[in-house]
Amino acid sequence: MREIEFRGKIAGAEGFVYGKLLAPLASGNAYIAYDVNEVGSFAYISRSEKVDPETVDQYTGLKDKNGKKIFEGDIVNCKFFDKKITGLIEFIEYMWAVNDRKNRRLYQLNEVSNIEVIGNIHENPELMEGME
């Protein structure tokens, strides 16, 4: 079973927090608990942070070639057979995909190799230039 984890940029501060999403995004608020102790069917939350709902991304369950967790919203370099791709990780049509916006192609995340996270759309929007 894959690990369910989210990240979000801390509201009014620098950096991200990683953990369990507490508040539904539809409410306009989002909190991520990052110090959670689970005992049986109970979860005890020691610490949480309010995050910007626009920056909440889900973990794909996969890691890049350097062991870094791959999240929705990450910008990656990878290969599809012999073709080098720079794309955005998105959840599309019930699957995690690398969206190569430049060539208007989608590649299933499990079909690409040598994937490396080079940034994310929240902290590194300049990496998206040339992809549109």
mmCIF file of C-alpha atoms in Angstrom:
data_model
loop_
_atom_site.group_PDB
_atom_site.id
_atom_site.type_symbol
_atom_site.label_atom_id
_atom_site.label_comp_id
_atom_site.label_asym_id
_atom_site.label_seq_id
_atom_site.Cartn_x
_atom_site.Cartn_y
_atom_site.Cartn_z
ATOM 1 C CA MET A 1 0.000 0.000 0.000
ATOM 2 C CA ARG A 2 1.376 3.435 -0.862
ATOM 3 C CA GLU A 3 2.007 6.062 1.758
ATOM 4 C CA ILE A 4 -0.564 8.882 1.810
ATOM 5 C CA GLU A 5 1.210 12.174 2.449
ATOM 6 C CA PHE A 6 0.711 15.801 1.522
ATOM 7 C CA ARG A 7 2.857 18.902 1.481
ATOM 8 C CA GLY A 8 1.885 22.533 1.662
ATOM 9 C CA LYS A 9 3.641 25.875 1.875
ATOM 10 C CA ILE A 10 3.336 27.310 5.376
ATOM 11 C CA ALA A 11 0.906 30.245 5.359
ATOM 12 C CA GLY A 12 2.747 33.544 5.801
ATOM 13 C CA ALA A 13 6.165 31.899 6.051
ATOM 14 C CA GLU A 14 8.890 30.254 4.020
ATOM 15 C CA GLY A 15 9.128 26.510 3.499
ATOM 16 C CA PHE A 16 6.878 23.503 3.311
ATOM 17 C CA VAL A 17 5.410 21.176 5.881
ATOM 18 C CA TYR A 18 4.809 17.471 5.127
ATOM 19 C CA GLY A 19 2.219 15.184 6.683
ATOM 20 C CA LYS A 20 -1.507 14.490 6.838
ATOM 21 C CA LEU A 21 -4.041 16.903 5.354
ATOM 22 C CA LEU A 22 -6.521 17.902 8.063
ATOM 23 C CA ALA A 23 -8.954 20.459 6.660
ATOM 24 C CA PRO A 24 -10.807 20.098 3.386
ATOM 25 C CA LEU A 25 -9.572 22.498 0.728
ATOM 26 C CA ALA A 26 -13.142 23.466 -0.166
ATOM 27 C CA SER A 27 -13.380 25.385 3.114
ATOM 28 C CA GLY A 28 -10.646 27.760 1.952
ATOM 29 C CA ASN A 29 -8.381 26.590 4.769
ATOM 30 C CA ALA A 30 -5.886 23.786 4.929
ATOM 31 C CA TYR A 31 -3.841 22.396 7.775
ATOM 32 C CA ILE A 32 -1.175 19.738 7.624
ATOM 33 C CA ALA A 33 -0.372 17.695 10.731
ATOM 34 C CA TYR A 34 3.256 16.676 10.865
ATOM 35 C CA ASP A 35 3.624 15.215 14.338
ATOM 36 C CA VAL A 36 1.015 12.477 14.441
ATOM 37 C CA ASN A 37 1.034 9.398 16.649
ATOM 38 C CA GLU A 38 -1.328 6.642 15.597
ATOM 39 C CA VAL A 39 -2.504 4.078 18.122
ATOM 40 C CA GLY A 40 -4.973 1.581 16.730
ATOM 41 C CA SER A 41 -7.760 3.539 15.073
ATOM 42 C CA PHE A 42 -6.905 6.774 16.920
ATOM 43 C CA ALA A 43 -4.573 9.531 15.770
ATOM 44 C CA TYR A 44 -3.079 12.004 18.210
ATOM 45 C CA ILE A 45 -1.963 15.239 16.573
ATOM 46 C CA SER A 46 0.772 17.073 18.424
ATOM 47 C CA ARG A 47 1.661 19.676 15.798
ATOM 48 C CA SER A 48 0.092 21.121 12.679
ATOM 49 C CA GLU A 49 0.545 24.166 10.472
ATOM 50 C CA LYS A 50 -1.874 26.257 8.458
ATOM 51 C CA VAL A 51 -0.831 26.085 4.806
ATOM 52 C CA ASP A 52 -1.761 27.944 1.653
ATOM 53 C CA PRO A 53 -4.469 25.735 0.066
ATOM 54 C CA GLU A 54 -3.148 26.580 -3.427
ATOM 55 C CA THR A 55 0.141 24.840 -2.580
ATOM 56 C CA VAL A 56 -1.209 21.530 -1.252
ATOM 57 C CA ASP A 57 0.192 18.615 -3.271
ATOM 58 C CA GLN A 58 -0.108 14.860 -2.770
ATOM 59 C CA TYR A 59 2.773 12.376 -2.657
ATOM 60 C CA THR A 60 2.744 9.998 -5.644
ATOM 61 C CA GLY A 61 4.169 7.081 -3.687
ATOM 62 C CA LEU A 62 7.345 7.134 -5.815
ATOM 63 C CA LYS A 63 10.854 8.506 -5.351
ATOM 64 C CA ASP A 64 13.246 9.968 -7.907
ATOM 65 C CA LYS A 65 16.687 8.588 -8.756
ATOM 66 C CA ASN A 66 18.163 10.452 -5.764
ATOM 67 C CA GLY A 67 15.625 9.037 -3.298
ATOM 68 C CA LYS A 68 13.574 12.254 -3.124
ATOM 69 C CA LYS A 69 9.804 11.845 -2.809
ATOM 70 C CA ILE A 70 7.882 12.884 -5.938
ATOM 71 C CA PHE A 71 4.841 15.097 -5.305
ATOM 72 C CA GLU A 72 2.127 16.478 -7.535
ATOM 73 C CA GLY A 73 3.364 19.894 -8.681
ATOM 74 C CA ASP A 74 6.998 18.814 -8.919
ATOM 75 C CA ILE A 75 8.955 19.712 -12.030
ATOM 76 C CA VAL A 76 11.067 16.807 -13.227
ATOM 77 C CA ASN A 77 13.624 15.769 -15.808
ATOM 78 C CA CYS A 78 13.247 12.199 -17.047
ATOM 79 C CA LYS A 79 13.514 9.858 -20.010
ATOM 80 C CA PHE A 80 10.846 8.068 -22.006
ATOM 81 C CA PHE A 81 12.781 5.488 -24.004
ATOM 82 C CA ASP A 82 15.508 7.691 -25.558
ATOM 83 C CA LYS A 83 13.588 10.963 -25.356
ATOM 84 C CA LYS A 84 14.530 13.476 -22.623
ATOM 85 C CA ILE A 85 11.544 15.231 -21.064
ATOM 86 C CA THR A 86 11.059 18.112 -18.643
ATOM 87 C CA GLY A 87 7.557 18.077 -17.270
ATOM 88 C CA LEU A 88 5.147 18.688 -14.443
ATOM 89 C CA ILE A 89 3.812 15.918 -12.191
ATOM 90 C CA GLU A 90 0.004 15.919 -12.317
ATOM 91 C CA PHE A 91 -2.854 13.560 -11.473
ATOM 92 C CA ILE A 92 -4.747 13.197 -14.767
ATOM 93 C CA GLU A 93 -7.376 10.685 -15.814
ATOM 94 C CA TYR A 94 -6.901 8.556 -12.673
ATOM 95 C CA MET A 95 -3.123 8.286 -13.021
ATOM 96 C CA TRP A 96 0.052 10.100 -12.046
ATOM 97 C CA ALA A 97 1.646 11.537 -15.164
ATOM 98 C CA VAL A 98 4.505 13.673 -16.395
ATOM 99 C CA ASN A 99 2.865 16.452 -18.398
ATOM 100 C CA ASP A 100 5.223 17.531 -21.188
ATOM 101 C CA ARG A 101 3.361 20.747 -21.906
ATOM 102 C CA LYS A 102 5.839 21.815 -24.584
ATOM 103 C CA ASN A 103 4.999 18.823 -26.806
ATOM 104 C CA ARG A 104 1.463 18.392 -25.415
ATOM 105 C CA ARG A 105 2.104 14.817 -24.307
ATOM 106 C CA LEU A 106 1.385 12.846 -21.150
ATOM 107 C CA TYR A 107 3.604 10.039 -19.925
ATOM 108 C CA GLN A 108 2.521 7.676 -17.169
ATOM 109 C CA LEU A 109 4.805 8.212 -14.227
ATOM 110 C CA ASN A 110 5.624 4.505 -14.034
ATOM 111 C CA GLU A 111 6.760 4.463 -17.704
ATOM 112 C CA VAL A 112 9.539 7.034 -17.402
ATOM 113 C CA SER A 113 13.072 6.369 -16.165
ATOM 114 C CA ASN A 114 15.915 8.314 -14.608
ATOM 115 C CA ILE A 115 13.398 10.733 -13.142
ATOM 116 C CA GLU A 116 14.827 13.611 -11.119
ATOM 117 C CA VAL A 117 12.934 16.320 -9.235
ATOM 118 C CA ILE A 118 14.421 19.704 -10.177
ATOM 119 C CA GLY A 119 11.908 21.945 -8.375
ATOM 120 C CA ASN A 120 8.209 22.601 -7.960
ATOM 121 C CA ILE A 121 5.673 25.048 -9.375
ATOM 122 C CA HIS A 122 5.311 26.916 -6.076
ATOM 123 C CA GLU A 123 8.966 27.755 -5.448
ATOM 124 C CA ASN A 124 10.425 27.543 -8.950
ATOM 125 C CA PRO A 125 7.849 28.866 -11.446
ATOM 126 C CA GLU A 126 10.707 29.995 -13.715
ATOM 127 C CA LEU A 127 11.353 26.309 -14.518
ATOM 128 C CA MET A 128 7.968 26.276 -16.259
ATOM 129 C CA GLU A 129 9.167 28.818 -18.835
ATOM 130 C CA GLY A 130 9.592 27.124 -22.177
ATOM 131 C CA MET A 131 7.214 24.336 -21.151
ATOM 132 C CA GLU A 132 4.063 26.205 -22.142
#
